[in-house]
Coordinates of N, CA and C in Angstrom, one line a residue:
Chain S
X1 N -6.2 13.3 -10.2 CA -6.5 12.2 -9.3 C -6.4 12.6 -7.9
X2 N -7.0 11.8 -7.1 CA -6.6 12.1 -5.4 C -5.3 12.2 -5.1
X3 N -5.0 13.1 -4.2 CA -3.9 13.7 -3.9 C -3.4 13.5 -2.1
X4 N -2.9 12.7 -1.6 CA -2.9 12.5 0.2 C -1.7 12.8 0.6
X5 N -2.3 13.8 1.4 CA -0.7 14.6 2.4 C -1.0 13.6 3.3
X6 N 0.4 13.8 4.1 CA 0.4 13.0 5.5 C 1.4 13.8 6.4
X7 N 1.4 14.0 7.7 CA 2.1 14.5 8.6 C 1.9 14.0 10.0
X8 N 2.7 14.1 10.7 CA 4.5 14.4 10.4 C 5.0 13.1 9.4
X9 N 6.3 13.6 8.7 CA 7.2 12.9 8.1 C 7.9 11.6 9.0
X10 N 8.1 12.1 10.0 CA 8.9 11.8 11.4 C 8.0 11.9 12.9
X11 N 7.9 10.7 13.7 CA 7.0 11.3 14.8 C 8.2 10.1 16.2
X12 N 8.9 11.0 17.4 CA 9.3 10.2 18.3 C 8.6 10.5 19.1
X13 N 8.2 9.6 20.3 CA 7.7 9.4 21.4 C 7.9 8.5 22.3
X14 N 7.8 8.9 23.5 CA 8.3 7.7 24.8 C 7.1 6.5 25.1
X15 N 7.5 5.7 25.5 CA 7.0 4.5 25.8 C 6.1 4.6 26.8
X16 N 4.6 4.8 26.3 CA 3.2 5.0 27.2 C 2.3 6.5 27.0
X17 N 3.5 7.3 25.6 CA 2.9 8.3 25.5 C 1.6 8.1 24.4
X18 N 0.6 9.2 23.8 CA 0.2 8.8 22.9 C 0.7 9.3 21.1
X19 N 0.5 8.9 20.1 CA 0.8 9.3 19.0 C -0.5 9.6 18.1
X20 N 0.1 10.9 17.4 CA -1.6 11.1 16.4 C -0.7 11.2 14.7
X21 N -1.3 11.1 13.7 CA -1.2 11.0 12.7 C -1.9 11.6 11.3
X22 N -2.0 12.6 10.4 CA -2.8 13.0 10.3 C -2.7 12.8 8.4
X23 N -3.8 13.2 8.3 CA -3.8 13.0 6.6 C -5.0 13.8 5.8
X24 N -5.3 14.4 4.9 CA -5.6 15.1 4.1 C -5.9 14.6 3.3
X25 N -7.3 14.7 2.6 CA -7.2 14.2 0.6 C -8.0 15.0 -0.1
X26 N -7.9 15.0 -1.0 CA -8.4 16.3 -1.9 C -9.5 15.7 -2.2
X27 N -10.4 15.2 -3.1 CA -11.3 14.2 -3.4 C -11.6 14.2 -2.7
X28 N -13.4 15.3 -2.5 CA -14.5 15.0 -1.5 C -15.2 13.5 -1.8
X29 N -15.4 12.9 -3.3 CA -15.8 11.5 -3.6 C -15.3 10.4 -2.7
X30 N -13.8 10.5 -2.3 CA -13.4 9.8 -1.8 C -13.6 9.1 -1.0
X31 N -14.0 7.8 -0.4 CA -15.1 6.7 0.1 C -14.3 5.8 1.4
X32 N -13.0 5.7 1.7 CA -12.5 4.6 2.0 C -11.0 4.9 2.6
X33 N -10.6 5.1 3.5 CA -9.8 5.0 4.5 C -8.9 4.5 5.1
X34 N -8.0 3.5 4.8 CA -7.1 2.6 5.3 C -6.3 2.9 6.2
X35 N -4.9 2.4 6.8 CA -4.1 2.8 7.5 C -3.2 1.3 7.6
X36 N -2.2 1.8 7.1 CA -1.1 0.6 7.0 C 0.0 0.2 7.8
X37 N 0.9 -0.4 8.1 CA 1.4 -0.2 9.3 C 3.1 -1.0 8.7
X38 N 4.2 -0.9 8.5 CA 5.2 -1.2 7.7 C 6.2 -1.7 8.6
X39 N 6.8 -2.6 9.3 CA 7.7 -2.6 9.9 C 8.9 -2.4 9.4
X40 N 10.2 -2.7 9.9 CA 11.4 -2.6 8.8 C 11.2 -3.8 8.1
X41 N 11.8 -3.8 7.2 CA 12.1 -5.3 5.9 C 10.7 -5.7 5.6
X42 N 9.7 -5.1 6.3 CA 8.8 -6.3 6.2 C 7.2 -5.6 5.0
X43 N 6.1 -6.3 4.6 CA 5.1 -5.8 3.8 C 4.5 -4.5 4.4
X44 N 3.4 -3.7 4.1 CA 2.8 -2.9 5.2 C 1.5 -4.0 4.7
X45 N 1.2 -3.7 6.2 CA -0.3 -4.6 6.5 C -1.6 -3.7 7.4
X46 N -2.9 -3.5 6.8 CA -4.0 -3.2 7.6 C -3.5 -3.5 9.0
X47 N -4.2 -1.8 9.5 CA -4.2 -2.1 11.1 C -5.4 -1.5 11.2
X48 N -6.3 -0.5 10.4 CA -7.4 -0.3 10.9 C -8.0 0.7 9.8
X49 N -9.0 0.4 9.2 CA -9.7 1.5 8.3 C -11.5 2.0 8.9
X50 N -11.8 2.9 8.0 CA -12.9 3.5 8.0 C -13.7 4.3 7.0
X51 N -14.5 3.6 6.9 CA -15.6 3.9 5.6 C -15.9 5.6 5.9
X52 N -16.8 6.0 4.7 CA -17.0 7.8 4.7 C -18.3 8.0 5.8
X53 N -19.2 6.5 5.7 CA -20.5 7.2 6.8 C -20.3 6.8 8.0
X54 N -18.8 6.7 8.5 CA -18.5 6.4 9.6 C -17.7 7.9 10.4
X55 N -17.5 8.6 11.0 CA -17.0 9.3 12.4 C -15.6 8.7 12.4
X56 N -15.8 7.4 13.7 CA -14.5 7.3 14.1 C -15.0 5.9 14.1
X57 N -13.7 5.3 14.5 CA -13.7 3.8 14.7 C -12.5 3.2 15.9
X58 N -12.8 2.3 16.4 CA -11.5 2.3 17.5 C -11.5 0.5 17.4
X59 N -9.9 -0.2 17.9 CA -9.4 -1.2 17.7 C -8.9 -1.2 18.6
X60 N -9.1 -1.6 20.3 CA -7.8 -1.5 21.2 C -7.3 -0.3 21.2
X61 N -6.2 -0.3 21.1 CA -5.1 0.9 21.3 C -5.3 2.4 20.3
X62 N -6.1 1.3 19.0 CA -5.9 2.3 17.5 C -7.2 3.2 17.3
X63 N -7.1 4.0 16.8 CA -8.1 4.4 16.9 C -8.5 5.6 15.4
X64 N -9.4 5.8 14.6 CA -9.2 6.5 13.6 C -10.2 7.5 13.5
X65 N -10.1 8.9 13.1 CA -11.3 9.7 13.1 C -11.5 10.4 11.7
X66 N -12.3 10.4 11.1 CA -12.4 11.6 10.0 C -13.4 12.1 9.7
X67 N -13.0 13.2 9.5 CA -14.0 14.6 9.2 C -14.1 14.9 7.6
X68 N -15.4 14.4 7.0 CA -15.5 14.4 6.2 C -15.5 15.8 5.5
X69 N -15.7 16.9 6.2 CA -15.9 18.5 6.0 C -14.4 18.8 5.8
X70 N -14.1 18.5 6.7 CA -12.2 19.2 6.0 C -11.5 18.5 5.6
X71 N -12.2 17.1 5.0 CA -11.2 16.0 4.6 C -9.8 15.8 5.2
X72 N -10.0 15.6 5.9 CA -9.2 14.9 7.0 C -9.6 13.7 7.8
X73 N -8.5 13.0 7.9 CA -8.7 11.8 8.8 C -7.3 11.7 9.7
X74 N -7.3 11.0 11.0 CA -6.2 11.1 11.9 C -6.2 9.3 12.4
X75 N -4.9 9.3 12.7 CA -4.8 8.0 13.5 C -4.3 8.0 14.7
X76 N -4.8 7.8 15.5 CA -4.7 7.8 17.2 C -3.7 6.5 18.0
X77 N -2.7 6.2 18.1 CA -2.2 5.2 19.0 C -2.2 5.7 20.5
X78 N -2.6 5.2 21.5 CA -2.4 5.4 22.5 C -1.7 4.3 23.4
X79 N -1.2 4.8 24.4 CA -0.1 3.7 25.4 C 0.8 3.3 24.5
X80 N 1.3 3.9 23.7 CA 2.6 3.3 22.9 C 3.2 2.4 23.4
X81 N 4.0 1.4 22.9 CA 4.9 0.3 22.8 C 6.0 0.5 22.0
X82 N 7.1 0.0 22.5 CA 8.5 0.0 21.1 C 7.8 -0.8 20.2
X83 N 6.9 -2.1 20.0 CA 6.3 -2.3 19.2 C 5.6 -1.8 18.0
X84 N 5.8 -0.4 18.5 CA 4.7 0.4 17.4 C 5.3 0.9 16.3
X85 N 6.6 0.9 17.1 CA 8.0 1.7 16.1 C 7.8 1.2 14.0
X86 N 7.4 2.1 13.5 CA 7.5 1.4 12.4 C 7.2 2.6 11.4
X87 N 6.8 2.3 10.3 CA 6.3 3.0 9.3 C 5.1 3.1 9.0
X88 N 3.6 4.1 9.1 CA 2.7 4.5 8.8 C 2.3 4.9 7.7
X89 N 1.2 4.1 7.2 CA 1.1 5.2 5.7 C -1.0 5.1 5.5
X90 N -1.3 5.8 5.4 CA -2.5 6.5 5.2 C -3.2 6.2 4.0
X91 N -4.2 6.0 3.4 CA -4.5 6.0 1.7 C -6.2 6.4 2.0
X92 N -6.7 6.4 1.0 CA -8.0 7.2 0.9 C -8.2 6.5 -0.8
X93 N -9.5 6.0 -0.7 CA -9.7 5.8 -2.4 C -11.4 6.0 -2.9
X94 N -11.5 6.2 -4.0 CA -13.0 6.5 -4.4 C -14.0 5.1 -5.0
X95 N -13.3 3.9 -4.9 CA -14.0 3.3 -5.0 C -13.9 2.0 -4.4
X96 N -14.2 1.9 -3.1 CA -14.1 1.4 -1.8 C -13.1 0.2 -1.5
X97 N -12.0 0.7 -1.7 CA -10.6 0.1 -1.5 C -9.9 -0.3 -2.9
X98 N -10.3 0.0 -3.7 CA -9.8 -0.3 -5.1 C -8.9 0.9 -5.8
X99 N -7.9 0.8 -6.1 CA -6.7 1.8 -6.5 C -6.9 3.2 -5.2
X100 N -6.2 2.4 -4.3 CA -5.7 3.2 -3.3 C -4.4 4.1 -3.8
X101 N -4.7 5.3 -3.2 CA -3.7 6.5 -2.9 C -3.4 6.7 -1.8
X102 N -1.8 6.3 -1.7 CA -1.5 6.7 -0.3 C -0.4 7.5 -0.4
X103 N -0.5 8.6 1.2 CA 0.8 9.6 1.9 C 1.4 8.7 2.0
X104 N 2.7 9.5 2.1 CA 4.1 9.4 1.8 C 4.9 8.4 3.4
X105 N 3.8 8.7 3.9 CA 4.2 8.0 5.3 C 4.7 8.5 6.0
X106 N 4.9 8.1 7.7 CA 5.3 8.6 8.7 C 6.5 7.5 9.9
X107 N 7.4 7.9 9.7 CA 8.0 6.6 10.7 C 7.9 7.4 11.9
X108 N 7.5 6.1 12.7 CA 7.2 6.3 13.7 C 8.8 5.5 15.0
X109 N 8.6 6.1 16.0 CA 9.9 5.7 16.6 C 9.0 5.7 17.9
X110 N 9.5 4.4 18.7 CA 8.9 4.7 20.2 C 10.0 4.4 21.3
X111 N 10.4 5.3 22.3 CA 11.4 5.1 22.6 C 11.2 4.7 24.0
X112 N 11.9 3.6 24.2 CA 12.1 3.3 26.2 C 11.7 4.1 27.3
Chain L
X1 N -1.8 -22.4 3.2 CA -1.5 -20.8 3.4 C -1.7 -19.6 2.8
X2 N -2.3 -19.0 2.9 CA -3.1 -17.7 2.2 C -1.9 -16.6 1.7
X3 N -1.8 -16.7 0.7 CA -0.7 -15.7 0.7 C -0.3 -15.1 -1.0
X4 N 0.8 -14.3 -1.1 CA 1.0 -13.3 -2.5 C 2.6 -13.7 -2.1
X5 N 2.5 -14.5 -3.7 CA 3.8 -14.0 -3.4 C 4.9 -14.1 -5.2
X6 N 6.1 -13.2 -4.7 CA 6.4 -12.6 -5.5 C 8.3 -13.4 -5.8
X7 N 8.4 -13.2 -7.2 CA 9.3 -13.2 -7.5 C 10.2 -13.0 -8.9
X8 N 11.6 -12.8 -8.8 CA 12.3 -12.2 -7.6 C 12.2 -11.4 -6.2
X9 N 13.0 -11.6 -5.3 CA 13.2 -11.4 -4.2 C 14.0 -9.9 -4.1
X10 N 15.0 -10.3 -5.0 CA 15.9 -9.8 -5.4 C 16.3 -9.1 -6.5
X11 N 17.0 -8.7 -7.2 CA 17.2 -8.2 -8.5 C 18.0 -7.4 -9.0
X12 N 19.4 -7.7 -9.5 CA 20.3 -6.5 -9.9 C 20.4 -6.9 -11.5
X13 N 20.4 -5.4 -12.2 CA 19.9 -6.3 -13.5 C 20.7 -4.8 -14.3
X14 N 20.9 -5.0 -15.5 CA 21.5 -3.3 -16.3 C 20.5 -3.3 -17.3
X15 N 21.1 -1.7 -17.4 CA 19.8 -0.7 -18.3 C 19.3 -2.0 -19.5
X16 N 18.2 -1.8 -19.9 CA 17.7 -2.5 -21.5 C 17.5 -3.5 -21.1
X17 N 18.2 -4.5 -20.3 CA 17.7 -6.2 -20.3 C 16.3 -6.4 -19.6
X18 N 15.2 -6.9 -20.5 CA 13.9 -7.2 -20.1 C 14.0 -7.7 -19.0
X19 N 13.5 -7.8 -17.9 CA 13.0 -8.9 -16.9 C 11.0 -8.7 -16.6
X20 N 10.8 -10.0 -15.9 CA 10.0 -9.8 -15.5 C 9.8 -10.6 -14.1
X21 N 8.6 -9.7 -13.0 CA 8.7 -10.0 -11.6 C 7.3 -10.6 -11.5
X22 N 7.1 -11.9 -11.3 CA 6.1 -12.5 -11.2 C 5.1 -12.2 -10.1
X23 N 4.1 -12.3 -10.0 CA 2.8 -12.4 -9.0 C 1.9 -13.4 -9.0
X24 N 1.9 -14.0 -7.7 CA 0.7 -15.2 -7.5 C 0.2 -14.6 -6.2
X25 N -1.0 -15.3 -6.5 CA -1.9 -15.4 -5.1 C -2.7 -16.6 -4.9
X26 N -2.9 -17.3 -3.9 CA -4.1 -18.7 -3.9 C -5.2 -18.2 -3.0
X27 N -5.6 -17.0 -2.8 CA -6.4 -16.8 -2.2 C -8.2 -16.4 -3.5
X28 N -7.6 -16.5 -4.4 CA -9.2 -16.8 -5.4 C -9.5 -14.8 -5.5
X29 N -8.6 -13.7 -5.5 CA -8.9 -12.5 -5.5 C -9.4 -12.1 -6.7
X30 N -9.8 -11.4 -6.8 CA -10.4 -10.5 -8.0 C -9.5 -9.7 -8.3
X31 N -9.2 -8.7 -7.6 CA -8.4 -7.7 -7.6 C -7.0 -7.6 -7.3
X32 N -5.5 -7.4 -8.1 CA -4.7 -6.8 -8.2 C -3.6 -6.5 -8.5
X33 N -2.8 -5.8 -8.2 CA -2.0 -4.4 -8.1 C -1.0 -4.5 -7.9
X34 N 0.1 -3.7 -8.8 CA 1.7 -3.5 -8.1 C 1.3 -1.9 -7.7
X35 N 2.6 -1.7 -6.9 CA 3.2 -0.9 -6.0 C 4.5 -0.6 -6.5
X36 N 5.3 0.4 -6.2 CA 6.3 0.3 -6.2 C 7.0 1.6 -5.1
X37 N 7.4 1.6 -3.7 CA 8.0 2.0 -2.7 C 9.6 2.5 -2.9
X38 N 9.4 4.1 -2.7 CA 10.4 4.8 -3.1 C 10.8 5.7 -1.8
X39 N 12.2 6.1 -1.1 CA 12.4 6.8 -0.1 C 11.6 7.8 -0.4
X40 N 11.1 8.8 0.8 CA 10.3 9.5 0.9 C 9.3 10.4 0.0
X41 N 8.8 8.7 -0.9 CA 7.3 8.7 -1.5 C 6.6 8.4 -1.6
X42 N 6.3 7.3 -0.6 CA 5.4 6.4 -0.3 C 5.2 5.1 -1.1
X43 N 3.9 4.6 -1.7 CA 3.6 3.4 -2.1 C 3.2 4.4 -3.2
X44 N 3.4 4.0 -4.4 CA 2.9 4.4 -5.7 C 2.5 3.7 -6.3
X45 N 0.9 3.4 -7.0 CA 0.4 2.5 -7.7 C 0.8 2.8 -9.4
X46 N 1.6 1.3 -9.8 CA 1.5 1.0 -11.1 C 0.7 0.5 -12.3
X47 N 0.3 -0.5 -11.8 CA -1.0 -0.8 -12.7 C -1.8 -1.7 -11.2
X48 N -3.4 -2.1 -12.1 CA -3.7 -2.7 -11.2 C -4.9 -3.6 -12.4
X49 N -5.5 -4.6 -11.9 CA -6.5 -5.1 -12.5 C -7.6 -5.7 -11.9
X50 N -9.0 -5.5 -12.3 CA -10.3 -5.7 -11.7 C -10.6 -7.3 -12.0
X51 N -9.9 -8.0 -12.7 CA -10.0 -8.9 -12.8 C -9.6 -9.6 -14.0
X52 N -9.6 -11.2 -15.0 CA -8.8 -11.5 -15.4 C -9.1 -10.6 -17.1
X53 N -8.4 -10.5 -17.9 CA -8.3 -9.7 -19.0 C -8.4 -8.1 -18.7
X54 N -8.5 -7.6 -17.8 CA -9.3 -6.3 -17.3 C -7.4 -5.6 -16.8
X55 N -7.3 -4.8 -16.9 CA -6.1 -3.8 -16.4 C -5.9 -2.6 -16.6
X56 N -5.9 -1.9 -15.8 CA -6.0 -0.1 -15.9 C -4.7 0.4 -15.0
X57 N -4.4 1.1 -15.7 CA -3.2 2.5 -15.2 C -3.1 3.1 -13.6
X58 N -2.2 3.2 -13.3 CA -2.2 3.8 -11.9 C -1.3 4.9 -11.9
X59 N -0.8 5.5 -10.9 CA -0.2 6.7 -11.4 C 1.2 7.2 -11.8
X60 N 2.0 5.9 -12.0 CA 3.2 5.8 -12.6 C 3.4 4.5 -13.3
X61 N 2.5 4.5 -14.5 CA 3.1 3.4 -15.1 C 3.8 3.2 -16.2
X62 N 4.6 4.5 -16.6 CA 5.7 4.7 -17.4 C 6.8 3.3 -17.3
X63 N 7.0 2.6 -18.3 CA 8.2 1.7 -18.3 C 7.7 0.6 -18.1
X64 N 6.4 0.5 -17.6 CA 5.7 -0.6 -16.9 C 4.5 -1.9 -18.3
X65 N 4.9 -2.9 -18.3 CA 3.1 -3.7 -18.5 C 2.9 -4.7 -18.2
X66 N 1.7 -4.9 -17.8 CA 1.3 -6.2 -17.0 C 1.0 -7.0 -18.0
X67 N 0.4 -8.1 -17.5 CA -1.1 -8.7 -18.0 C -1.8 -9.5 -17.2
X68 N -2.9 -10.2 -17.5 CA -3.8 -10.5 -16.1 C -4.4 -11.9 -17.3
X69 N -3.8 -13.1 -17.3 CA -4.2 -13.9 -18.1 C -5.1 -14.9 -17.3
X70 N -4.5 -15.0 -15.9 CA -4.8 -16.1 -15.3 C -5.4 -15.4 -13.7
X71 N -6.1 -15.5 -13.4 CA -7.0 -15.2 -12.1 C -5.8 -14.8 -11.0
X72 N -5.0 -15.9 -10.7 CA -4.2 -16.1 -9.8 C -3.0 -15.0 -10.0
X73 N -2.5 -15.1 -11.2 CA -1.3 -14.1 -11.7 C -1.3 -13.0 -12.0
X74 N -0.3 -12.3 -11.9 CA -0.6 -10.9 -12.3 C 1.2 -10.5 -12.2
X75 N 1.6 -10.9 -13.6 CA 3.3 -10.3 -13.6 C 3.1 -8.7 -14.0
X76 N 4.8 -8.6 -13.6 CA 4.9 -6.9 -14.0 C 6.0 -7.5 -14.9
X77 N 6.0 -6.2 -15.9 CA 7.3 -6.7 -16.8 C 7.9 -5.2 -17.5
X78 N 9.1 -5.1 -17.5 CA 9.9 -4.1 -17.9 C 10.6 -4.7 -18.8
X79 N 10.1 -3.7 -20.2 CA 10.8 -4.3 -21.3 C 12.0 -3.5 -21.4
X80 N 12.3 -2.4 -21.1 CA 13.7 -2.0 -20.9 C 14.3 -1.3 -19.5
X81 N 14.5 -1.4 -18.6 CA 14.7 -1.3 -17.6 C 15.9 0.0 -17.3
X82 N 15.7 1.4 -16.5 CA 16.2 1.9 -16.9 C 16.4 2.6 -15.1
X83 N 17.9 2.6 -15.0 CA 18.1 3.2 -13.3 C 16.8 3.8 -12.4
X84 N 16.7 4.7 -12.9 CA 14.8 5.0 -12.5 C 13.8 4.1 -12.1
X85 N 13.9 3.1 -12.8 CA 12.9 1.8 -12.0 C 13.7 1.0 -11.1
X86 N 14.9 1.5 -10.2 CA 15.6 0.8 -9.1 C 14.6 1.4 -8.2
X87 N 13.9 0.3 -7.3 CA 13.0 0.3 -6.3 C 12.8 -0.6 -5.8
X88 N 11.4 -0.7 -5.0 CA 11.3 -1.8 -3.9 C 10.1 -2.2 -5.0
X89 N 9.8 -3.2 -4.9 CA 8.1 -3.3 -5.8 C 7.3 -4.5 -5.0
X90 N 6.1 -4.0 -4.7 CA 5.2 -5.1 -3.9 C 4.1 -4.7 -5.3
X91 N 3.3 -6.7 -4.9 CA 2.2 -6.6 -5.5 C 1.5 -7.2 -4.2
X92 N 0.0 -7.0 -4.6 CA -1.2 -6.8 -3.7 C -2.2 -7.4 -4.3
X93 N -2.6 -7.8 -3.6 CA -4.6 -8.2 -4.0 C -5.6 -8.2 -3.1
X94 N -7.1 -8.3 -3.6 CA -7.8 -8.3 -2.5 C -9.5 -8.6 -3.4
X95 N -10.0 -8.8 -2.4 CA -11.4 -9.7 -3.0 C -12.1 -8.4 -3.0
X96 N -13.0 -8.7 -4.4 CA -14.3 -7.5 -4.4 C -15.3 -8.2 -3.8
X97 N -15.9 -6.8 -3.5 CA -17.3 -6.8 -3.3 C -17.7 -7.4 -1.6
X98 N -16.6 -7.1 -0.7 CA -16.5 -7.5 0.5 C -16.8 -6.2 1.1
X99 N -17.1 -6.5 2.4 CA -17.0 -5.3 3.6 C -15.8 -4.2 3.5
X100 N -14.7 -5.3 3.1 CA -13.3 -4.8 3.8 C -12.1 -4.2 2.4
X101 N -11.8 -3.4 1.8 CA -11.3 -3.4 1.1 C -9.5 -3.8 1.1
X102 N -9.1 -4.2 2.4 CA -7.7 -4.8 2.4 C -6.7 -5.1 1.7
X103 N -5.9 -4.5 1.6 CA -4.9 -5.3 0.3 C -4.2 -6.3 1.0
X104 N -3.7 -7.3 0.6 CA -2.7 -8.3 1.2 C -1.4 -8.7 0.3
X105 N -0.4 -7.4 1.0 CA 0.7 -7.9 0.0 C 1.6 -8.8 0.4
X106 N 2.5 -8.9 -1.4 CA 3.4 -9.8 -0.9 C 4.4 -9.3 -0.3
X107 N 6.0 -10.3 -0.2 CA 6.9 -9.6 0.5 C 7.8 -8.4 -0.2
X108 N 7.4 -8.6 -1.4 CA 8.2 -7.0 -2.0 C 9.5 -7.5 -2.3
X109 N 9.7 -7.4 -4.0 CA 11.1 -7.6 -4.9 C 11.9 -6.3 -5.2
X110 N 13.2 -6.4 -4.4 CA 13.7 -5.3 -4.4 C 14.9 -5.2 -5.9
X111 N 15.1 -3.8 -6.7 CA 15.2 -4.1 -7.9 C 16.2 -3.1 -7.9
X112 N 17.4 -3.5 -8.4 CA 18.4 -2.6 -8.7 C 19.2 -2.2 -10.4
X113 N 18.7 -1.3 -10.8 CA 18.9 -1.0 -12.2 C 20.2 -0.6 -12.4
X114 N 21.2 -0.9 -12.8 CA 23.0 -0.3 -13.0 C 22.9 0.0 -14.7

């Protein structure tokens, strides 16, 4: 089945810096792109995805790119906020958001 | 209010005693899915279903069975429950055949096996 690295495990940064996020999937089929966002205690919820005949896509602050040649996709936060502080997790699936596979995630820390 | 939601909340339960963790949604979804969120291994899909009678395997569903009788529901049930399935467990859903493939989970039943 599809297989999604994610890196860093751990990412700190200061308040206004930017953050990048990166992710891998084995399965060139793979169609579909998400990016979830986890605070503590709480669900993870969509913050921004991107289909395979798309490049990049941008939301405000967020922003997502992938290269469908080295299967890879990245997530971009820019102007950080302590707001941002939370848990990241990536997924990739082959049949356009249906049994998602996701990395292992990345907590993210934004510091004052 | 549009929402998934789950229960137990909670759960400390010992090896072998059946339980089961219910799932609703009122948002009319087609699609889905447990989860189950483990320290550093992300979200692991357990089962999931395309719709009602319809349910397929995800990639740890050892210990695990659903069933999908009613549109709206979708329990998980552990007929013997064994330290190993102490975790966090979200269920998810989401509408086919849309632009957006979104999951919208619930708040996630946290489960403690002794």
């Amino acid at each position: 089945g599809e297989n999604v690295e994610q890196h860093p495990s751990t990412l700190s940064v200061q308040e206004g810096d930017s953050a990048v996020i990166k992710c891998t999937y084995s399965d060139s089929a793979s169609n579909y792109f998400p990016w979830y966002k986890q605070e503590l205690g709480k669900r993870p919820q969509l913050i921004i995805d991107i289909r395979s005949n798309v490049g990049e896509k941008k939301d405000q602050r967020i922003a997502v790119t992938l290269n469908k040649t080295a299967k890879h996709f990245s997530l971009h936060i820019t102007e950080t906020q302590p707001e941002d502080s939370a848990v990241y997790f990536c997924a990739a699936s082959l049949n356009s958001g249906y049994a998602l596979n996701f990395g292992k995630g990345t907590s993210l820390l934004v510091t004052p | 209010e549009a929402q998934v939601t789950q229960n137990p909340r909670y759960l400390i339960t010992v090896t072998g005693k059946k339980l089961t963790v219910t799932c609703s949604q009122n948002m009319n979804h087609e699609y889905m899915s447990w989860y189950r969120q483990d320290p550093g291994l992300g979200l692991r899909q357990i089962y999931y279903s395309m719709n009602v009678e319809v349910t397929d395997k995800g990639d740890v569903p050892e210990g695990y069975k659903v069933s999908r009788k009613e549109k709206r529901n979708f329990p998980l049930i552990l007929e013997s429950p064994s330290p190993n399935q102490t975790s966090l467990y979200f269920c998810a859903s989401s509408p086919l055949g849309t632009n957006t493939g979104e999951l919208f989970f619930g708040e996630g039943s946290r489960l403690t096996v002794l």
